[in-house]
Amino acid sequence: MLGVCYYPEHWPEAWWAEDARRMRALGISYVRIGEFAWSRLEPKRGAYDFAWLERAMDTLAGAGLKIVLGTPTATPPKWLMDEYPDIAPVDEQGRVRGFGSRRHYTFSSESWWRESRSIVEAIATHFGEHPGLVGWQTDNEYGCHDTVLSWGPEDLKAFRKWLRRHYQTTDQLNEAWGNVFWSMEVQSFDEVSLPILAVTETNPAARLDFWRFKSEEVNAYDRMQCDIIRRFSPGRWVTHNFMGFFNEFDHWQLGRHLDLASWDSYPIGFVERFPFSEQERGRWAETSHPDIAPFHHDLYRGVGQDRFWVMEQQPGPVNWASWNPVPKPGMVRLWTWEAFAHGAEVVSYFRWRQAPFGQEQNHAGLNLPGLHELSQGGREAEAVSTELQVVGPLGAASRAQVAIVYDYQASWVTRIQPQGRDFCYHELVFRWYEAARRLGLDIDFVAPGASLQGYGLVLVPSMPIVSDAATEAFAKASGILLFGPRTGSRTSSFAIPDNLPPGPLADLTGTRTIEASSLRPNVRHRVSGAVSGHAIRWRDHLEAKGEIIARFDDGLPALVSNGRSFLLACWPDGELTQSVLSAVATSAALDTCSLPDHVRLRRRDGLTFAFNYGGVEWICPDGVEILVGDRVLCSQQLAIWRSPAPH
Amino acid sequence: MLGVCYYPEHWPEAWWAEDARRMRALGISYVRIGEFAWSRLEPKRGAYDFAWLERAMDTLAGAGLKIVLGTPTATPPKWLMDEYPDIAPVDEQGRVRGFGSRRHYTFSSESWWRESRSIVEAIATHFGEHPGLVGWQTDNEYGCHDTVLSWGPEDLKAFRKWLRRHYQTTDQLNEAWGNVFWSMEVQSFDEVSLPILAVTETNPAARLDFWRFKSEEVNAYDRMQCDIIRRFSPGRWVTHNFMGFFNEFDHWQLGRHLDLASWDSYPIGFVERFPFSEQERGRWAETSHPDIAPFHHDLYRGVGQDRFWVMEQQPGPVNWASWNPVPKPGMVRLWTWEAFAHGAEVVSYFRWRQAPFGQEQNHAGLNLPGLHELSQGGREAEAVSTELQVVGPLGAASRAQVAIVYDYQASWVTRIQPQGRDFCYHELVFRWYEAARRLGLDIDFVAPGASLQGYGLVLVPSMPIVSDAATEAFAKASGILLFGPRTGSRTSSFAIPDNLPPGPLADLTGTRTIEASSLRPNVRHRVSGAVSGHAIRWRDHLEAKGEIIARFDDGLPALVSNGRSFLLACWPDGELTQSVLSAVATSAALDTCSLPDHVRLRRRDGLTFAFNYGGVEWICPDGVEILVGDRVLCSQQLAIWRSPAPH
Amino acid sequence: MLGVCYYPEHWPEAWWAEDARRMRALGISYVRIGEFAWSRLEPKRGAYDFAWLERAMDTLAGAGLKIVLGTPTATPPKWLMDEYPDIAPVDEQGRVRGFGSRRHYTFSSESWWRESRSIVEAIATHFGEHPGLVGWQTDNEYGCHDTVLSWGPEDLKAFRKWLRRHYQTTDQLNEAWGNVFWSMEVQSFDEVSLPILAVTETNPAARLDFWRFKSEEVNAYDRMQCDIIRRFSPGRWVTHNFMGFFNEFDHWQLGRHLDLASWDSYPIGFVERFPFSEQERGRWAETSHPDIAPFHHDLYRGVGQDRFWVMEQQPGPVNWASWNPVPKPGMVRLWTWEAFAHGAEVVSYFRWRQAPFGQEQNHAGLNLPGLHELSQGGREAEAVSTELQVVGPLGAASRAQVAIVYDYQASWVTRIQPQGRDFCYHELVFRWYEAARRLGLDIDFVAPGASLQGYGLVLVPSMPIVSDAATEAFAKASGILLFGPRTGSRTSSFAIPDNLPPGPLADLTGTRTIEASSLRPNVRHRVSGAVSGHAIRWRDHLEAKGEIIARFDDGLPALVSNGRSFLLACWPDGELTQSVLSAVATSAALDTCSLPDHVRLRRRDGLTFAFNYGGVEWICPDGVEILVGDRVLCSQQLAIWRSPAPH
């Protein structure tokens, strides 16, 4: 099903009905509204004006559209900011991040919690049972523009409170953080300062706790909004629209109290933001890399407990990356189908019509700026709508045979203590994901500690802190396990385990890490044996009880096998990544193939989808019944066929 | 005529007469003084000490020198800054920019206006009718060191006042800025904040207004000084010394109330500051690029309504760039003659003698540091002085056949909203200028909205906001018009025009821009047809009613011709720039030639000047009468001959 | 002799005795303790707890270890920082640098001096005559993390006081600083502001004085600690542990009141911090460059007046560089022997056992994290200990034939006024040192103004300010003198000398510098004649009375010889550096050889040491008696033999 994001407050009321009619004509079923409209809903303290939105909802619903209503808390209005200056966040340099854009609040402000409750309650009460309303979105893109962490007096106050609750006594705090080091001990929780703006690096244990505290705050804040909505709007689901490559809070935790997950898919902008090489950035500039959107579809399907939407789908060029090219013709259609192939229930475009004013005036819509006229993206959405009729209703996404354990805490730990400047957690995960998909495999993302049963192969690219639950899940897993560098290298207090890394996984992996080496860009170490390639960026120096099936040139173990477990003692380059993934897929007896770098496959509900991100054409397998597309798959094209029955 | 900048306060009084005598012996006619001497003219509040400067002026005038007196407002003394802390500007990070160098004031401070009036009035009253005095310079290099914009409480107060005057009501402000977007609406002008230090990008319309407000402030401040000077110093002209590649305020506007323009020409430093490639920077490190100084001569000739000086001419190595090489022998002479070729009335060297102390101690002068002994630059100035006798008095610069419309607002718009990181307005203009000069053409710069009649070819590299006056000037232009990318893409309120770009030029160009693409450095699109090369950095995707005479590889229009108008839908690479300029020059039936990258020509008053910036020699045309130099033009040499009569 | 750094407060008291026993078993004689333990020694204001440290010292001494006790002033505890916020330093952006790591104090705070006196006196009184105590370390790594300079109100107050003392009157201050330039004159010392956060560059003379003031403060602070220690701890020596490539204060001055110098040798991290090329960084990533540690051994032997320790020796990978590789096997042993070869009395490893918590948890120790088990570094230390028995006691380092004058003020002057972005003083010195060692020469470092008699060759890579003492030392030197670029280019007031550079050395060198050119990376000038290669980065344009023995391509002098003096008028590239060093070594009639880039020699007390940093093997000379190692010197190996008698 298709959806669209719409801002009735941006257009003359006279346009609403025509917009709604044209949406329906295009095949759109869902419309998201309201999430930035606070200054229109409450122009002054307490002076609510809900009438215009009600008319808009009536009009949209009257045309047959189902409405998703956003709470407007991402944009508190100026009168509110002036009234409560403590709402504004503070950046890492100690500067107040003021009004003038969006997300200008810290999750630690008590004023902000009170004001948020007020507006959400007012809106939920008023609109909660509107007949056109089917679901809610809380706030908008938590954490966008680095707004999870904030470093002001409100944050310090809330952090001290959190610490008091967690540690009870400063003795326990001092012990957990190792504060004896450099005389950092405190005698009272009121002596604790924010782990920032010190002369040099602050205590990593303190920083990890600060991050956990902030992640929990985001979660609690969202739960607060959900609770209000559920109280006043029975029967409607609630979601939040997450972002791409965003690790600042634990999405698994937040996903647990949502009815479904959703995310905002801007595949092209991420080509600039992800740490690709310059050569790759040029290669994928106008199509995006073939794994960027899919990676997130799979991740958020996991976060949403098998239910997810794309809440905002890029419909053309955008405005926020360093460069913003027009996507190649066909890409909007291709991206939409990728989402469906990975299990999306709805793909909702951002936005109905390009705004000619404001910060996002260079962001395309399905219609040209200020006009009732489809853009290139609009025409491609129309094509998808027609094809959806051909394909018919899509069932649930099939469970994959491969699981990747995605660990937000691993991202925090390695950012707090990179040790080598280019150790980027989500880059490592992405590269493993890419290699697995180049083998034609479908992938599920799983939370640390969640059950791994039923997966033939479980990939753990890195997991510095291995909880008891995770240890147990690994023990109970039925498939092959592959662990990457730094796994088990820290306790939950950010210390090296007593038995050295991999800590609780020592028996499972049959290894002990003696020391670790971070390698600058022009240093690499050859790996050979059962797999081959080079270590780059990182090497763990291991002692192994398990079988050493590949070694570094200096003879130390590179890949150790121990029963169902494999441990890779380095950050692998492209060749080694592909070699290791092939090896473990073979051990797991998975069916694989070898895809070129621009083609990907994905199965859903008895269908196989093939996508060509461009370069040269690709030939679909013989003897399949193609529902959409051609056997000869040209650049920026896709094909859908009925999957052969599993053998 | 030659001039020089002199600081009597830096040297023993006993030296003044000898310095004046040696200046005259060198052939210098003008001397600029006084512009940084506030702490000597008013050592304490109200305790003026004008006697020393009067003695200095008497000495200089007595030797036959004509005096240009600067107002000392670029360097308010410490006692004043301590008295009025509100004078100090505030940077983009919110930090006060304090005392200790120069230009430590914001144009928004009311205290500053009052104090400026005082000192200018005191000096103008005292010296205004000094017999040696011929002209004035206001302040020094407005905006140097990023001092146009300032972000403190004084600036906010003045900005709110400006907005109140311009918009009368917040409804009109909210409407013009599109403040409904992200709930940015304000209910009172006192709710407006500076468009800075928000969580993410602030409203581009607000930022453009802030820039206009600041530009108007600079202009009003200068007019205030001019008014005082004219009241107390009848018969003397007033100028200001502008800078190179500096777009922070509208120079056209300021130029209108001056008697003549002047600028400070430091050709070598700009090799590091202009966005040249590393290869170009190496190539031109010790000579400067052959278009840097000429570009500004032509621009400031326009700003000065056909009258301009070089107020400060680089006489050797300087101190302020990342690297500061000694210019190759001959370059000081060559630069001086370039200025005259482009119409300069006077070239005034900075400075008479290198200062052995202070921030500019590594800045060469015509004399060695602290000595009465010419430097290499001094000897070259001496050579020019002799040659000037040979050539005789120079008449006014000839009107060129080619006009470039230079638009300060275009610079602001594209800096506020680059959309592609490397879209630099003045770089684009410079590259078009360079290509035109490689064709041997002379060029005038013209203000947006000024008359274009009489020009065979009008170049508009980019003009996002096209005013009514500009629209009319284009309509009335008699020659060929070439418009570049992003032209007409914004209304004066920084919104996309209702009819899409190029807005008011839609009929003239026969085009409509549907979307725009910014291209990262390793992405380029082939153009072929009547012209050829590649699009880099930027592409407008057009619909064309006019004739499509070149296309991109995907078939979309690259160059559209519509009567006298041509529209180029991209940022052209070097090959395409040269190809397009050739094509339009041919359409305009201009005489062109093809010059190597290191040679340039320029005509003035019946003379042709040829300059060789080095590399290999160049042969001057046969059969011309060479007044200065040789037919075989060696590296770092120039030649002057009588131009053949126009055919 | 070997030593180790130990933190009893980090481990259970039950472990101390076992640790001490294992230290002795490893061959360790000295143990440094206590330098970060303030929060344990004084948990609350005045509540000293010395008992635990006394027990630790008793235990260590009881096992036969000699104790070096550190004063804990690098880590003032939180209760103290809360009590006296004026202690915290302020960074160049005006931000307070708070608690949370170490070195959070400014040397200008009066509160800090008072509190430092208290704790040092308390500790010196209590422990000063402990029988195991042999020496003291003051504080820890003065200036680490940029903590010499600080820019807050306390610093301003102290700076004004310093200026008042030095200049007596503002007239003298204004004159010395050239404040007439840009109206920077002050009428009272209370008008002086810190030379920072101005609109553009502040007065270089002011900045140099600020640096001198700060350097003197560090020295006075250390002398204050030394005085207290010497009063209460008779018979013990005092040292401070300096850092590598650290020029922020004058180490010569501080060294004068110490009994011996010591420094902290982390050879690998410096590969990232020194301005090596990327290619060199890759080449030396896992071994360090062969001159990094030796350069500092020689420098600190000079600073310590022939006595120095390595107080902290890198024992494996560390945590603080951009990348932190594991050193190649053998390097810890090799580095240890390098130190001994250069005259170290003791090499003390940092640290006994890797800490599993705190900021340095990724910093290796001689034992694995939290374990009683040697690391790779621990095993190599053990090997050295055995070899030390073989070699026997080492006498004093031999006096070298080559002296390099190392001038901290030269570093300040060229940082304050680089004039070319890549003019880095210590890089220049290092490259000359490297070239001399590639000739097989031993080197002493000498303070500016100290006697140069007895040296065959004296190298002065650059010395902008030449004091009277230095002028006299050069005049009295008996050997060949080689001066580099910028020498004599400034007076002590940071002005160009009246007679132009090289100022007081004009007669000695037979030159006068007319102007100077800084060259960007892709510009270089050919030098040929008695030496050959290229000038890069910097050229002085000279007039020469002496003999011009090499010239630049434009004919200007490159190398001028004048009796015993040579002056090189540029920053030489690698080829030219080697060529010039060979030429002057020949003039000085020194014995040289030509070593590959990975091999170095060093003599001490009748022994010759050879070190192979890796790549390919190297053959030791025939006919020598090898005490340690093999004639075929493999990668990461060393050899020691009896030096042949000098011929």
XYZ file of N, CA and C in Angstrom, chain B residues 157-278:
366
model
N 18.956 43.492 18.291
C 18.113 44.670 18.496
C 17.914 45.410 17.171
N 19.010 45.628 16.466
C 18.930 46.374 15.205
C 18.200 45.579 14.130
N 18.359 44.266 14.152
C 17.682 43.432 13.154
C 16.162 43.477 13.365
N 15.750 43.376 14.624
C 14.314 43.442 14.901
C 13.735 44.778 14.428
N 14.483 45.837 14.639
C 14.041 47.167 14.206
C 13.901 47.199 12.689
N 14.888 46.654 12.034
C 14.880 46.608 10.561
C 13.679 45.813 10.057
N 13.419 44.692 10.698
C 12.293 43.849 10.274
C 10.974 44.557 10.486
N 10.840 45.219 11.621
C 9.617 45.965 11.927
C 9.360 46.992 10.826
N 10.429 47.648 10.410
C 10.274 48.667 9.375
C 9.887 48.029 8.045
N 10.501 46.900 7.733
C 10.256 46.281 6.425
C 8.928 45.557 6.332
N 8.507 44.925 7.420
C 7.337 44.051 7.329
C 6.122 44.603 8.063
N 6.299 45.641 8.855
C 5.196 46.217 9.640
C 4.529 45.225 10.597
N 4.053 44.073 10.102
C 3.348 43.133 10.970
C 4.046 41.777 10.939
N 3.875 41.042 12.027
C 4.459 39.692 12.048
C 3.738 38.777 11.071
N 2.465 39.064 10.767
C 1.782 38.250 9.767
C 2.522 38.327 8.439
N 2.916 39.541 8.088
C 3.630 39.689 6.819
C 5.006 39.038 6.883
N 5.644 39.174 8.022
C 6.938 38.498 8.198
C 6.776 36.989 8.100
N 5.801 36.444 8.821
C 5.588 34.988 8.815
C 5.280 34.483 7.406
N 4.495 35.256 6.702
C 4.115 34.889 5.337
C 5.347 34.931 4.414
N 6.101 36.026 4.493
C 7.255 36.186 3.608
C 8.302 35.107 3.861
N 8.514 34.781 5.111
C 9.541 33.793 5.439
C 9.032 32.348 5.369
N 7.731 32.172 5.185
C 7.194 30.815 5.221
C 7.341 30.190 6.599
N 7.079 30.974 7.637
C 7.336 30.496 8.993
C 6.397 29.396 9.459
N 5.344 29.148 8.678
C 4.477 28.034 9.043
C 5.266 26.727 9.002
N 6.290 26.696 8.177
C 7.143 25.521 8.099
C 7.840 25.327 9.445
N 7.749 24.119 9.988
C 8.376 23.782 11.282
C 7.949 24.709 12.426
N 6.714 25.244 12.350
C 6.178 26.045 13.466
C 7.085 27.204 13.870
N 7.666 27.855 12.871
C 8.592 28.949 13.199
C 7.891 30.290 13.370
N 6.584 30.301 13.347
C 5.854 31.563 13.414
C 6.108 32.339 14.704
N 6.188 33.654 14.560
C 6.326 34.522 15.735
C 5.086 35.403 15.840
N 4.801 35.822 17.071
C 3.615 36.644 17.331
C 4.000 38.098 17.550
N 5.289 38.337 17.696
C 5.761 39.694 17.968
C 7.175 39.792 17.413
N 7.586 40.991 17.010
C 8.958 41.128 16.502
C 9.984 40.838 17.598
N 9.574 40.975 18.841
C 10.505 40.661 19.922
C 10.721 39.165 20.086
N 9.928 38.386 19.391
C 10.183 36.933 19.415
C 11.221 36.509 18.374
N 11.521 37.393 17.447
C 12.481 37.017 16.405
C 13.863 36.822 17.033
N 14.515 35.742 16.679
C 15.899 35.558 17.134
C 16.829 35.613 15.927
N 18.115 35.731 16.187
C 19.069 35.724 15.090
C 19.073 34.342 14.449
N 19.203 34.284 13.150
C 19.123 32.984 12.459
C 20.424 32.196 12.591
N 20.706 31.765 13.808
C 22.008 31.152 14.080
C 21.901 30.302 15.328
N 22.855 29.380 15.467
C 22.970 28.550 16.658
C 21.671 27.817 16.990
N 20.915 27.469 15.961
C 19.769 26.602 16.155
C 20.252 25.158 16.042
N 19.328 24.238 16.239
C 19.693 22.828 16.224
C 20.176 22.409 14.837
N 19.507 22.898 13.813
C 19.981 22.640 12.454
C 19.737 23.915 11.654
N 19.840 23.809 10.350
C 19.679 24.954 9.457
C 18.510 25.868 9.848
N 18.766 27.153 9.857
C 17.677 28.100 10.097
C 17.049 28.493 8.753
N 15.978 29.239 8.837
C 15.205 29.609 7.651
C 16.052 30.438 6.662
N 16.200 29.968 5.441
C 17.027 30.727 4.487
C 16.489 32.125 4.223
N 15.178 32.289 4.268
C 14.618 33.622 4.051
C 15.043 34.570 5.170
N 15.112 34.064 6.381
C 15.558 34.882 7.509
C 17.024 35.237 7.346
N 17.798 34.275 6.900
C 19.223 34.550 6.740
C 19.481 35.553 5.631
N 18.710 35.465 4.572
C 18.894 36.446 3.500
C 18.539 37.844 3.990
N 17.449 37.941 4.740
C 17.098 39.262 5.277
C 18.179 39.769 6.229
N 18.736 38.868 7.023
C 19.797 39.300 7.930
C 20.976 39.847 7.125
N 21.283 39.213 6.027
C 22.402 39.668 5.208
C 22.100 41.018 4.549
N 20.867 41.147 4.057
C 20.478 42.443 3.470
C 20.561 43.558 4.510
N 20.054 43.246 5.692
C 20.090 44.221 6.783
C 21.524 44.643 7.082
N 22.423 43.672 7.130
C 23.818 43.991 7.431
C 24.457 44.766 6.285
N 24.139 44.401 5.069
C 24.692 45.116 3.924
C 24.224 46.567 3.930
N 22.965 46.761 4.249
C 22.444 48.129 4.321
C 23.095 48.911 5.452
N 23.377 48.242 6.545
C 24.058 48.899 7.661
C 25.430 49.417 7.253
N 26.188 48.565 6.554
C 27.521 48.977 6.109
C 27.390 50.216 5.220
N 26.450 50.141 4.335
C 26.239 51.246 3.411
C 25.867 52.534 4.159
N 24.952 52.414 5.102
C 24.510 53.597 5.842
C 25.652 54.161 6.686
N 26.430 53.261 7.251
C 27.566 53.698 8.067
C 28.559 54.483 7.215
N 28.847 53.980 6.044
C 29.774 54.685 5.171
C 29.193 56.023 4.732
N 27.922 56.040 4.434
C 27.279 57.290 4.007
C 27.346 58.315 5.129
N 27.171 57.848 6.348
C 27.295 58.748 7.496
C 28.670 59.407 7.498
N 29.719 58.613 7.301
C 31.076 59.193 7.281
C 31.233 60.161 6.100
N 30.748 59.749 4.939
C 30.871 60.606 3.752
C 30.169 61.947 3.969
N 28.989 61.894 4.566
C 28.231 63.133 4.782
C 29.015 64.096 5.665
N 29.597 63.580 6.705
C 30.383 64.437 7.597
C 31.570 65.024 6.845
N 32.265 64.159 6.127
C 33.459 64.616 5.395
C 33.081 65.702 4.390
N 32.026 65.470 3.666
C 31.644 66.444 2.626
C 31.232 67.775 3.238
N 30.667 67.676 4.447
C 30.266 68.925 5.091
C 31.491 69.761 5.466
N 32.533 69.094 5.943
C 33.663 69.837 6.496
C 34.888 69.912 5.588
N 34.813 69.220 4.457
C 36.005 69.175 3.611
C 35.604 69.381 2.155
N 35.130 70.550 1.852
C 34.577 70.789 0.511
C 35.642 70.627 -0.562
N 35.212 70.096 -1.704
C 36.115 70.013 -2.848
C 36.996 68.791 -2.874
N 36.932 68.003 -1.824
C 37.721 66.779 -1.821
C 36.818 65.595 -2.159
N 37.388 64.652 -2.868
C 36.614 63.448 -3.167
C 36.710 62.451 -2.009
N 35.802 61.461 -2.040
C 35.787 60.416 -1.012
C 35.761 59.045 -1.679
N 36.572 58.180 -1.173
C 36.550 56.792 -1.653
C 36.578 55.852 -0.458
N 36.440 54.575 -0.749
C 36.689 53.534 0.243
C 37.532 52.469 -0.441
N 38.434 51.862 0.305
C 39.257 50.809 -0.297
C 38.631 49.438 -0.081
N 38.041 48.914 -1.145
C 37.402 47.597 -1.105
C 38.446 46.481 -1.154
N 37.971 45.258 -0.991
C 38.869 44.094 -1.003
C 38.595 43.202 -2.211
N 39.393 42.164 -2.319
C 39.247 41.216 -3.418
C 38.381 40.027 -3.039
N 37.626 39.504 -4.014
C 36.754 38.347 -3.796
C 35.961 38.503 -2.511
N 35.363 39.655 -2.353
C 34.655 39.909 -1.110
C 33.216 40.303 -1.422
N 32.288 39.491 -0.926
C 30.899 39.648 -1.338
C 29.940 39.895 -0.187
N 30.450 40.233 0.967
C 29.579 40.239 2.141
C 28.597 41.402 2.167
N 28.901 42.472 1.433
C 27.884 43.532 1.334
C 27.820 43.967 -0.122
N 26.777 44.710 -0.446
C 26.536 45.098 -1.837
C 27.414 46.301 -2.196
N 28.472 46.032 -2.940
C 29.420 47.091 -3.291
C 28.817 48.095 -4.282
N 27.895 47.621 -5.106
C 27.259 48.542 -6.058
C 26.571 49.665 -5.310
N 25.854 49.256 -4.282
C 25.085 50.231 -3.510
C 26.025 51.248 -2.845
N 27.091 50.739 -2.234
C 28.016 51.641 -1.547
C 28.743 52.542 -2.549
N 29.076 51.946 -3.699
C 29.797 52.717 -4.711
C 29.032 53.951 -5.181
N 27.707 53.859 -5.094
C 26.892 54.957 -5.633
C 27.116 56.292 -4.924
N 27.443 56.254 -3.639
C 27.637 57.543 -2.958
C 29.119 57.937 -2.853
N 30.002 57.132 -3.420
C 31.426 57.505 -3.450
C 31.736 58.324 -4.703
N 32.847 59.059 -4.657
C 33.290 59.767 -5.860
C 34.067 58.849 -6.785
N 34.751 57.917 -6.192
C 35.446 56.911 -6.980
C 35.644 55.696 -6.091
N 35.827 54.543 -6.728
C 36.100 53.315 -5.979
C 37.600 53.107 -5.881
N 38.015 52.350 -4.891
C 39.411 51.912 -4.879
C 39.427 50.512 -4.282
N 40.501 49.814 -4.535
C 40.589 48.460 -3.962
C 42.029 48.112 -3.685
N 42.200 47.077 -2.878
C 43.515 46.678 -2.386
C 43.918 45.393 -3.072
N 44.937 45.499 -3.908
C 45.270 44.422 -4.840
C 46.460 43.605 -4.356
N 46.153 42.394 -3.873
C 47.178 41.468 -3.393
C 47.081 40.188 -4.207
N 47.610 40.222 -5.434
C 47.322 39.117 -6.352
C 47.812 37.749 -5.870
N 48.907 37.723 -5.136
C 49.469 36.410 -4.798
C 48.691 35.716 -3.695
N 48.335 36.456 -2.667
C 47.589 35.843 -1.577
C 46.315 35.167 -2.067
N 45.703 35.747 -3.092
C 44.443 35.182 -3.569
C 44.602 33.845 -4.264
N 45.814 33.526 -4.675
C 46.027 32.193 -5.247
C 45.715 31.126 -4.202
N 45.974 31.430 -2.943
C 45.628 30.478 -1.879
C 44.169 30.566 -1.465
N 43.577 31.736 -1.591
C 42.221 31.902 -1.055
C 41.123 31.541 -2.049
N 41.379 31.769 -3.324
C 40.381 31.410 -4.327
C 40.360 29.883 -4.462
N 39.192 29.303 -4.758
C 39.155 27.832 -4.836
C 39.807 27.252 -6.089
N 41.042 27.597 -6.326
C 41.793 26.953 -7.402
C 42.107 25.509 -7.029
N 42.433 24.725 -8.044
C 42.958 23.383 -7.772
C 44.371 23.511 -7.211
N 44.839 22.469 -6.561
C 46.214 22.468 -6.070
C 47.195 22.675 -7.215
